Tab-separated table of C-alpha atoms and ligand atoms in Angstrom:
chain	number	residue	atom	x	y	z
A	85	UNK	CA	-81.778	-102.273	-30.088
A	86	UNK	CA	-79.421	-99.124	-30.589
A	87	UNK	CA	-76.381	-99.765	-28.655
A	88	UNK	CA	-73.603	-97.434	-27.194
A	89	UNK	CA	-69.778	-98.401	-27.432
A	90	UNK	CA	-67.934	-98.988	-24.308
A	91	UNK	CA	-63.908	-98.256	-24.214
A	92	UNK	CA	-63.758	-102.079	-24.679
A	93	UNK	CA	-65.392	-101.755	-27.880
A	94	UNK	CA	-68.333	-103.448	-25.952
A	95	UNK	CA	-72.177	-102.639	-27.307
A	96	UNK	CA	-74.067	-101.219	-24.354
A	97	UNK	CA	-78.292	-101.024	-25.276
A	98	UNK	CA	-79.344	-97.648	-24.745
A	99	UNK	CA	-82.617	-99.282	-22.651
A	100	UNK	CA	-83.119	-101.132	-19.514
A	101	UNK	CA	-84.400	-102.354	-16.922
A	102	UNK	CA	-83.797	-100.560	-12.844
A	103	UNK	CA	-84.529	-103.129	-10.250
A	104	UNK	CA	-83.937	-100.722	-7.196
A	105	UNK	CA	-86.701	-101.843	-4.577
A	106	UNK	CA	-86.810	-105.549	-6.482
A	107	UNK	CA	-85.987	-108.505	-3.817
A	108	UNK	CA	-86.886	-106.898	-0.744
A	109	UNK	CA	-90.538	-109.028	-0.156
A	110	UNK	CA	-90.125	-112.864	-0.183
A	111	UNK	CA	-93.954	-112.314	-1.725
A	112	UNK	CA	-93.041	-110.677	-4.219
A	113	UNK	CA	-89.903	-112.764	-5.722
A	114	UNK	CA	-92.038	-114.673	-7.949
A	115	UNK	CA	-93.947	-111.991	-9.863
A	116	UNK	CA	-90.135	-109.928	-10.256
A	117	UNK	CA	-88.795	-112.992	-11.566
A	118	UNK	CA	-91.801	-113.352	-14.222
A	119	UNK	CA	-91.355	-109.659	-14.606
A	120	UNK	CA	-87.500	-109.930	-15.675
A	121	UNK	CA	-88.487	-112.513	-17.745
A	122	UNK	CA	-91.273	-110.912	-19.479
A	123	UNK	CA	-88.647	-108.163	-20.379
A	124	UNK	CA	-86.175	-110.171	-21.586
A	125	UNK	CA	-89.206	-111.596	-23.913
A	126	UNK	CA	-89.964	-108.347	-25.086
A	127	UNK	CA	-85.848	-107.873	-26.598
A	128	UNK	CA	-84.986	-105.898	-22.706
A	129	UNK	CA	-81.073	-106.889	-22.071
A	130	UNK	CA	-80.074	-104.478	-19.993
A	131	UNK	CA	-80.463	-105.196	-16.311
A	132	UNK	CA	-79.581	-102.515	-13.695
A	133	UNK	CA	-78.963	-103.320	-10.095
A	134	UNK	CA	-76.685	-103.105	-7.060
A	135	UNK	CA	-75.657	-105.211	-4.263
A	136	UNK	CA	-77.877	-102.489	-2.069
A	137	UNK	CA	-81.390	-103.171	-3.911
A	138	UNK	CA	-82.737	-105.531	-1.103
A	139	UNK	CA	-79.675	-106.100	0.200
A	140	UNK	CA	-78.405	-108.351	-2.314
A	141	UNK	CA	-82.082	-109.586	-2.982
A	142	UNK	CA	-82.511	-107.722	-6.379
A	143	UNK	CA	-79.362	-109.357	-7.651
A	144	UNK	CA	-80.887	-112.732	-6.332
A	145	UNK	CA	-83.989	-112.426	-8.436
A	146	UNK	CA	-82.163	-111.759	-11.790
A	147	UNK	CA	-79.981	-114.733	-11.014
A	148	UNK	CA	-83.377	-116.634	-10.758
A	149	UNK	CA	-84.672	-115.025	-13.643
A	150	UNK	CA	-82.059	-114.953	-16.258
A	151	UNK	CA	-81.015	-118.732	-16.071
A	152	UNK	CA	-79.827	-120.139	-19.278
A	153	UNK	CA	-80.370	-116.941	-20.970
A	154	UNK	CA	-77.049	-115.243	-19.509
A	155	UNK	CA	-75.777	-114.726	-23.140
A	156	UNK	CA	-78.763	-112.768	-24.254
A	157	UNK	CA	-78.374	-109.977	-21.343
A	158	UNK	CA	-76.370	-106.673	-20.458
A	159	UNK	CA	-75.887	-107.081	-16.992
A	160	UNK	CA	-75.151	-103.721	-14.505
A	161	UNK	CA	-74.436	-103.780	-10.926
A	162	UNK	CA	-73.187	-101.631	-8.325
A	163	UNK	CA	-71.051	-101.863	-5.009
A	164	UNK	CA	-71.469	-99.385	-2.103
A	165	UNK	CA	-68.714	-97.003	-1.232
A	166	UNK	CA	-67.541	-98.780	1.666
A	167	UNK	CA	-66.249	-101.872	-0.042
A	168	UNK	CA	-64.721	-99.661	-2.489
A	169	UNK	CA	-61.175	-100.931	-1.304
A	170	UNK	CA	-58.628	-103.097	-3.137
A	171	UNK	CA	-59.988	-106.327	-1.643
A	172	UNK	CA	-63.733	-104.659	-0.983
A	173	UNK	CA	-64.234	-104.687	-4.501
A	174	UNK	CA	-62.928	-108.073	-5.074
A	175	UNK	CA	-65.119	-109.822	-2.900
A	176	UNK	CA	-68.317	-107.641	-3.405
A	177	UNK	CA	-68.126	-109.313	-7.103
A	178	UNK	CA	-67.737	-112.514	-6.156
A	179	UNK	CA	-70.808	-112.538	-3.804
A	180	UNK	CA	-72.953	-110.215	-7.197
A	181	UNK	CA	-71.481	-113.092	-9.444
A	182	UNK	CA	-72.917	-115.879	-7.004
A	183	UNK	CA	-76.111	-113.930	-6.529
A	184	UNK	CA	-76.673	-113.427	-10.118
A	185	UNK	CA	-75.800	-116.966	-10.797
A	186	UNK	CA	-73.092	-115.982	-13.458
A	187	UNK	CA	-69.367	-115.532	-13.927
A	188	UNK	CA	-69.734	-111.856	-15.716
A	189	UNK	CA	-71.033	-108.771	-15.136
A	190	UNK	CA	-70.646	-106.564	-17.919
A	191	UNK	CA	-70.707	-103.566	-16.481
A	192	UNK	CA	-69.593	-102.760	-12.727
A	193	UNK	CA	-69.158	-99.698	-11.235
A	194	UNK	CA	-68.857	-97.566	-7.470
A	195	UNK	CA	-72.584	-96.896	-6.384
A	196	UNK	CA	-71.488	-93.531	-5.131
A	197	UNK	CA	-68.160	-91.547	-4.532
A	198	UNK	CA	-67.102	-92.704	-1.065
A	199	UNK	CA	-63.626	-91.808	1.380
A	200	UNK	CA	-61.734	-94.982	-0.233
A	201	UNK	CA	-58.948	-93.292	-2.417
A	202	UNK	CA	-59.764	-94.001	-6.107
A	203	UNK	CA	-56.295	-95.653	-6.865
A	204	UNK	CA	-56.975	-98.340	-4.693
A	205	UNK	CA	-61.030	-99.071	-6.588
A	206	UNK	CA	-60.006	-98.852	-9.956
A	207	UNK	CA	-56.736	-100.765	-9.387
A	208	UNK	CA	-59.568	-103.552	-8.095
A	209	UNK	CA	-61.599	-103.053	-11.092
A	210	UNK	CA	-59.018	-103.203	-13.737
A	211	UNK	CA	-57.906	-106.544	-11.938
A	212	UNK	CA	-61.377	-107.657	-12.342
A	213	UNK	CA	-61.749	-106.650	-15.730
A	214	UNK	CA	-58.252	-108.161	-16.931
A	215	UNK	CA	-59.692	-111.968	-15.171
A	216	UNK	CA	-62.894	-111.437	-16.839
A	217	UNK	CA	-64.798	-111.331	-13.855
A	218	UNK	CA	-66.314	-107.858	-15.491
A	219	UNK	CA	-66.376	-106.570	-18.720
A	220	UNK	CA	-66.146	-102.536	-17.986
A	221	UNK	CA	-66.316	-100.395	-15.088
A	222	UNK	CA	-67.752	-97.096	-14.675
A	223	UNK	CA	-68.869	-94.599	-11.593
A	224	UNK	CA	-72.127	-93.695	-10.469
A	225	UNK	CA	-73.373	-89.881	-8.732
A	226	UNK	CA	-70.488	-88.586	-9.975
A	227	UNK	CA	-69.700	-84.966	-9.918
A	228	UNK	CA	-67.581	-82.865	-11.879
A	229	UNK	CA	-64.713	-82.587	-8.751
A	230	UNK	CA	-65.593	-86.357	-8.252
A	231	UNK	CA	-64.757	-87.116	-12.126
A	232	UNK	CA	-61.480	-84.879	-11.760
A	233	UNK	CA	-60.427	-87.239	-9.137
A	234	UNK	CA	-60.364	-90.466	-11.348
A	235	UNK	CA	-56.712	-91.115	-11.781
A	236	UNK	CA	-56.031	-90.009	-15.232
A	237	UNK	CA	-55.149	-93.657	-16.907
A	238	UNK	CA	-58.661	-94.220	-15.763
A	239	UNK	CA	-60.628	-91.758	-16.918
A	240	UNK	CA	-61.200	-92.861	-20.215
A	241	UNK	CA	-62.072	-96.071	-19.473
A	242	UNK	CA	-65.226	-95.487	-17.489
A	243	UNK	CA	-68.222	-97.553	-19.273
A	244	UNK	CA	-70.645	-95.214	-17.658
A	245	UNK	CA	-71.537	-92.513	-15.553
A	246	UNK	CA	-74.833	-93.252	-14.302
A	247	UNK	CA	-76.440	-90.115	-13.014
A	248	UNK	CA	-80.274	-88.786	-11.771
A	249	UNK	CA	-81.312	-87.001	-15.159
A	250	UNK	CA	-84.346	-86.912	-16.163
A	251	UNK	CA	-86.533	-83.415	-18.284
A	252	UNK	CA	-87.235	-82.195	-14.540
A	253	UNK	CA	-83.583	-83.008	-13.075
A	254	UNK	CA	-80.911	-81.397	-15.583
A	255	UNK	CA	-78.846	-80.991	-12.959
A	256	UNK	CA	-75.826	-83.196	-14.948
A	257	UNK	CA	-75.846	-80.709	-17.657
A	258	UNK	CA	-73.939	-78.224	-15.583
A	259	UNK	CA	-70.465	-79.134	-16.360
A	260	UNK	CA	-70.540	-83.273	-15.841
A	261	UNK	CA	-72.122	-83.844	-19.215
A	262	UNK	CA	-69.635	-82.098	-20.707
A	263	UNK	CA	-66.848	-83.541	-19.051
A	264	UNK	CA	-68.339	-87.540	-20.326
A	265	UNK	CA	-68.518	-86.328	-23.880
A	266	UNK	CA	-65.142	-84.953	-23.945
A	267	UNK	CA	-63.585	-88.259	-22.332
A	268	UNK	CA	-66.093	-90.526	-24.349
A	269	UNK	CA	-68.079	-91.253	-21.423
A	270	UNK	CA	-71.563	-92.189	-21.887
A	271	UNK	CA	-74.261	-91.097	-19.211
A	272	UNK	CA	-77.118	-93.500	-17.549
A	273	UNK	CA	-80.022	-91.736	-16.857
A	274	UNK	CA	-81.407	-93.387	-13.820
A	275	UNK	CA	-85.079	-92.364	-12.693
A	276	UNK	CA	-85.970	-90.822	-16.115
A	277	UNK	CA	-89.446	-91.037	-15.227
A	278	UNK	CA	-88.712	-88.955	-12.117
A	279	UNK	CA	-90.429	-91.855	-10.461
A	280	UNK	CA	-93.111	-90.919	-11.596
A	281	UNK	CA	-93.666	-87.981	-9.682
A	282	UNK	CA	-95.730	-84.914	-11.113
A	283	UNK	CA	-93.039	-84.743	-14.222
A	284	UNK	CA	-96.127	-87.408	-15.870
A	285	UNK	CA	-98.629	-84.749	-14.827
A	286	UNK	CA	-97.082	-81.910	-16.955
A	287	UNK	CA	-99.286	-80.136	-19.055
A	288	UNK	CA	-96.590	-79.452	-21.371
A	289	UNK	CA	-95.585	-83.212	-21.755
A	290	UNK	CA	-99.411	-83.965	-21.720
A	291	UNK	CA	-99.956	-81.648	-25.167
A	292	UNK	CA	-96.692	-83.043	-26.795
A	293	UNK	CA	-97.920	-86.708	-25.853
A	294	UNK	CA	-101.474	-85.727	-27.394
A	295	UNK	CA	-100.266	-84.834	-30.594
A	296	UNK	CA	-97.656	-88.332	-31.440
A	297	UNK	CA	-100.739	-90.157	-30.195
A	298	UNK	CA	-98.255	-91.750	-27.438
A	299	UNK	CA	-97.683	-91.216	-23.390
A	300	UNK	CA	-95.962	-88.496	-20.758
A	301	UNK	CA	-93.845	-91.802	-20.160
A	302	UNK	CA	-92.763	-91.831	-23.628
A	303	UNK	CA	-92.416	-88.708	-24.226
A	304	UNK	CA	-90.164	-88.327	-20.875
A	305	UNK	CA	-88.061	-91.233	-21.784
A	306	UNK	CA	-88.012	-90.130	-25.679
A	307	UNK	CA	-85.852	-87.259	-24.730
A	308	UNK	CA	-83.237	-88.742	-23.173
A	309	UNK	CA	-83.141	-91.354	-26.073
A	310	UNK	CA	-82.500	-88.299	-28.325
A	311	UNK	CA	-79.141	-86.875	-26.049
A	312	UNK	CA	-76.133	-87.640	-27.738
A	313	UNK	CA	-74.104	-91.380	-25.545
A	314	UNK	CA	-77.156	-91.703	-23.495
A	315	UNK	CA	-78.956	-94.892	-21.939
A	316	UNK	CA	-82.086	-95.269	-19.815
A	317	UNK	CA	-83.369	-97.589	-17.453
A	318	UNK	CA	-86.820	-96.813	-16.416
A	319	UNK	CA	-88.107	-99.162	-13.363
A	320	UNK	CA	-91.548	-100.678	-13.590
A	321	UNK	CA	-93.086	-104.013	-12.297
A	322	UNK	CA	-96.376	-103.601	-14.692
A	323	UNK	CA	-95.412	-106.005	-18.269
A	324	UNK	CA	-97.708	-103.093	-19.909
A	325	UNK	CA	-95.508	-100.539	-19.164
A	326	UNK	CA	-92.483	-102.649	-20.076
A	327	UNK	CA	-94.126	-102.678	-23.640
A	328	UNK	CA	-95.205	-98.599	-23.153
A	329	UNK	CA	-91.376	-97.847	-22.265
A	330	UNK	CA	-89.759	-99.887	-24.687
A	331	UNK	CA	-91.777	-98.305	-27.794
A	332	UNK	CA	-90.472	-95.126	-26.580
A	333	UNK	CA	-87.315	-96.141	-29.302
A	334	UNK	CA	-89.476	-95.508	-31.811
A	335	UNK	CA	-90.505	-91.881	-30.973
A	336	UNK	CA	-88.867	-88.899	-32.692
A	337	UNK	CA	-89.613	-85.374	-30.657
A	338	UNK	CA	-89.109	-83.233	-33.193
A	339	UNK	CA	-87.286	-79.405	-33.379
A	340	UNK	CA	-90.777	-78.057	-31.924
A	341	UNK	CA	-91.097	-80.928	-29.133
A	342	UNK	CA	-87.979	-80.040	-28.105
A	343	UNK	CA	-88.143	-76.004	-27.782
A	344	UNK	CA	-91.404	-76.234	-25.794
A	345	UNK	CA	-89.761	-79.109	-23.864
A	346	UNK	CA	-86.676	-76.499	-22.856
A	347	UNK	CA	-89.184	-73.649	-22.532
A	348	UNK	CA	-90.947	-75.667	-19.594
A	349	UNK	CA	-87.246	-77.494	-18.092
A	350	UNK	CA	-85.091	-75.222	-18.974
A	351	UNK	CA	-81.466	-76.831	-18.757
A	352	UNK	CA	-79.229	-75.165	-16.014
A	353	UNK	CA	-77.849	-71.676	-16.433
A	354	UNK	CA	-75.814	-71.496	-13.460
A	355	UNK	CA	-73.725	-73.714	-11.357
A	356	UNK	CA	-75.990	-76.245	-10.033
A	357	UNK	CA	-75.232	-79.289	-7.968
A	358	UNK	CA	-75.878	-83.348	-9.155
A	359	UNK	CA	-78.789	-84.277	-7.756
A	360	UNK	CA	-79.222	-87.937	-6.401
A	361	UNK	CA	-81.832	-90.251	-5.291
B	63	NAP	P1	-88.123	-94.333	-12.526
B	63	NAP	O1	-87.722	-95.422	-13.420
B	63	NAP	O2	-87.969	-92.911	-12.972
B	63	NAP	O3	-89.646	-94.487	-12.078
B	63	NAP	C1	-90.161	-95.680	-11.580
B	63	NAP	C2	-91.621	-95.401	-11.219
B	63	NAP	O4	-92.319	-95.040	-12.407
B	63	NAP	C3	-92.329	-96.585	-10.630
B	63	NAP	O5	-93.148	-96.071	-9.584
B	63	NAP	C4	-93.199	-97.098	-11.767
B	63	NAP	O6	-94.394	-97.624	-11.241
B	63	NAP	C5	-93.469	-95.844	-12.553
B	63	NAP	N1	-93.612	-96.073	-14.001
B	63	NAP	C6	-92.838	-96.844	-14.807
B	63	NAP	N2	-93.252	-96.776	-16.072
B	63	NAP	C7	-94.309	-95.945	-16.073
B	63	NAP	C8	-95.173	-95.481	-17.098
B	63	NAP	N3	-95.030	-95.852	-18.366
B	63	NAP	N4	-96.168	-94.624	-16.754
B	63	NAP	C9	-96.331	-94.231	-15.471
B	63	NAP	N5	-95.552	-94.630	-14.456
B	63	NAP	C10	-94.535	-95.486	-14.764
B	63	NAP	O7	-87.377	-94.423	-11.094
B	63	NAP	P2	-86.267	-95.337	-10.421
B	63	NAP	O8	-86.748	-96.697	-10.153
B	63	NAP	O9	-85.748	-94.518	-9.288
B	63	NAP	O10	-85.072	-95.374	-11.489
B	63	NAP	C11	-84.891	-96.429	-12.405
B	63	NAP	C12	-83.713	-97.302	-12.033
B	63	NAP	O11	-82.515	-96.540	-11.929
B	63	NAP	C13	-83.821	-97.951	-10.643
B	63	NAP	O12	-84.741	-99.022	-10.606
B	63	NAP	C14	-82.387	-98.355	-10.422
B	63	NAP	O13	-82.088	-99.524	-11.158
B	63	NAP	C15	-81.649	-97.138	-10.977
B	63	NAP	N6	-81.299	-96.126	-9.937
B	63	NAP	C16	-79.981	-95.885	-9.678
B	63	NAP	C17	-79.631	-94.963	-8.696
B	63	NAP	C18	-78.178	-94.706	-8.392
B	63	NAP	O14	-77.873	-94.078	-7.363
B	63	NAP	N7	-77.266	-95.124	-9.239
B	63	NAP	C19	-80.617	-94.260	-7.978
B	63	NAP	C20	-81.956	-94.504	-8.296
B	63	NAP	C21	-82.280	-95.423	-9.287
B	63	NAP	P3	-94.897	-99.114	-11.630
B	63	NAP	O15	-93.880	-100.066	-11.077
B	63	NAP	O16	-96.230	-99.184	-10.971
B	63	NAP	O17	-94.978	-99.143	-13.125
């Protein structure tokens, strides 16, 4: 698997797994679990999820999952805004850690900006990251006056910024792209399949899809693959489409993919605010 470096000199895959709406139906833990699994067959390692997804639940079915096979796996997670404090940070690990059923994440970062001054988070994190508790830290829904606001020491150190961007949400190429390359941070692409909305209906994708012989999935999550520092982490609880996502490493959109690609989602030409899910 291609593999992005972290300020650590960590390898982050480029590919994963979302688990947002994972853990929240007691009837559905078992089939997650065999899903994760399945993944992690298949050569998946990164695992995205956040102390929200199911309150906690999502994190409880990867720590269910992933037993004995901790060493094998990328492991993301998330805490909400309002434990973004000194201590709030601090303990909102611990209880991911127990949850997950490990004594690492590798890469932890602030769901969404919040009111808690930054100092006080990324003084948490780098306290975390110094014990070994996580490996790097990064920010999530980040804007460009968001980024600006990461104390300077910091700013280079984020592992991630992991932004909605998908070919119908380009939203993060208005300035906050920009801003990642320049400081070396790489961007997560969550939803690339727009959740599968009617970006997998596109005509435009449909023809490109026809002619590699492979899906509007692929082609969707193809694109971002190509962008310079970029990782995705397409949800799905079908093992098929685990198989259909994954291959999408293997596609190259070529120079005429890509014009007719812009023609149809165009990239922003004016200021333009992040978009979130
Ligand atoms: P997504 O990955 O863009 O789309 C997921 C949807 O696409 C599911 O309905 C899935 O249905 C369908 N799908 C998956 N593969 C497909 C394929 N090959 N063909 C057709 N449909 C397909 O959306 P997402 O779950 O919002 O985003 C992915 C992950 O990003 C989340 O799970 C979460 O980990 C993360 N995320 C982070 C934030 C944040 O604020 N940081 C926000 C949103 C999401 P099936 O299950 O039926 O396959």
């Amino acid at each position: 698997m291609r593999t992005v470096t972290l300020p650590q000199g960590n390898q982050m895959p480029v590919f994963g797994l979302g688990t947002w709406r994972m853990g929240e139906h007691p009837d559905q833990f078992d089939h997650e679990v065999d899903l994760i699994r399945a993944a992690m067959d298949l050569g998946i390692t990164l695992l995205d999820t956040a102390e929200m997804y199911g309150e906690g639940g999502a994190e409880e079915v990867i720590g269910a999952a992933i037993d004995g096979r901790r060493d094998e796996l990328f492991l993301v997670s998330k805490f909400f805004p309002h434990n973004a404090s000194r201590n709030g940070v601090i303990e909102a690990c611990e209880r991911s850690l127990r949850r997950m059923k490990t004594d690492y994440i590798d890469l932890y970062m602030l769901h969404w900006p919040g009111s808690v001054p930054l100092e006080q988070t990324f003084e948490a994190l780098q306290e975390l990251r110094d014990g070994g508790k996580i490996r790097d830290y990064g920010v999530s829904n980040f804007n460009l006056t968001d980024l600006e606001k990461v104390p300077a020491e910091y700013q280079s150190q984020l592992g991630c910024n992991q932004v909605f961007y998908n070919l119908a949400h380009r939203e993060v190429e208005w300035e906050v792209s920009d801003w990642c390359a320049r400081h070396g941070v790489p961007l997560m692409a969550y939803s690339p399949l727009d959740q599968a909305s009617k970006l997998l209906h596109d005509p435009v994708l449909g023809s490109i899809a026809e002619r590699h012989a492979i899906t509007p999935a692929q082609v969707a999550l193809a694109w971002l693959l190509q962008r310079p520092d970029t990782v995705v982490i397409p949800k799905t609880t079908q093992v098929q489409r685990l198989r259909e996502n994954l291959a999408a490493l293997e596609v190259q959109l070529d120079s005429d993919d890509l014009a007719l690609l812009d023609g149809s989602f165009p990239a922003p030409s004016s200021p333009t605010r992040l978009g979130m899910r």
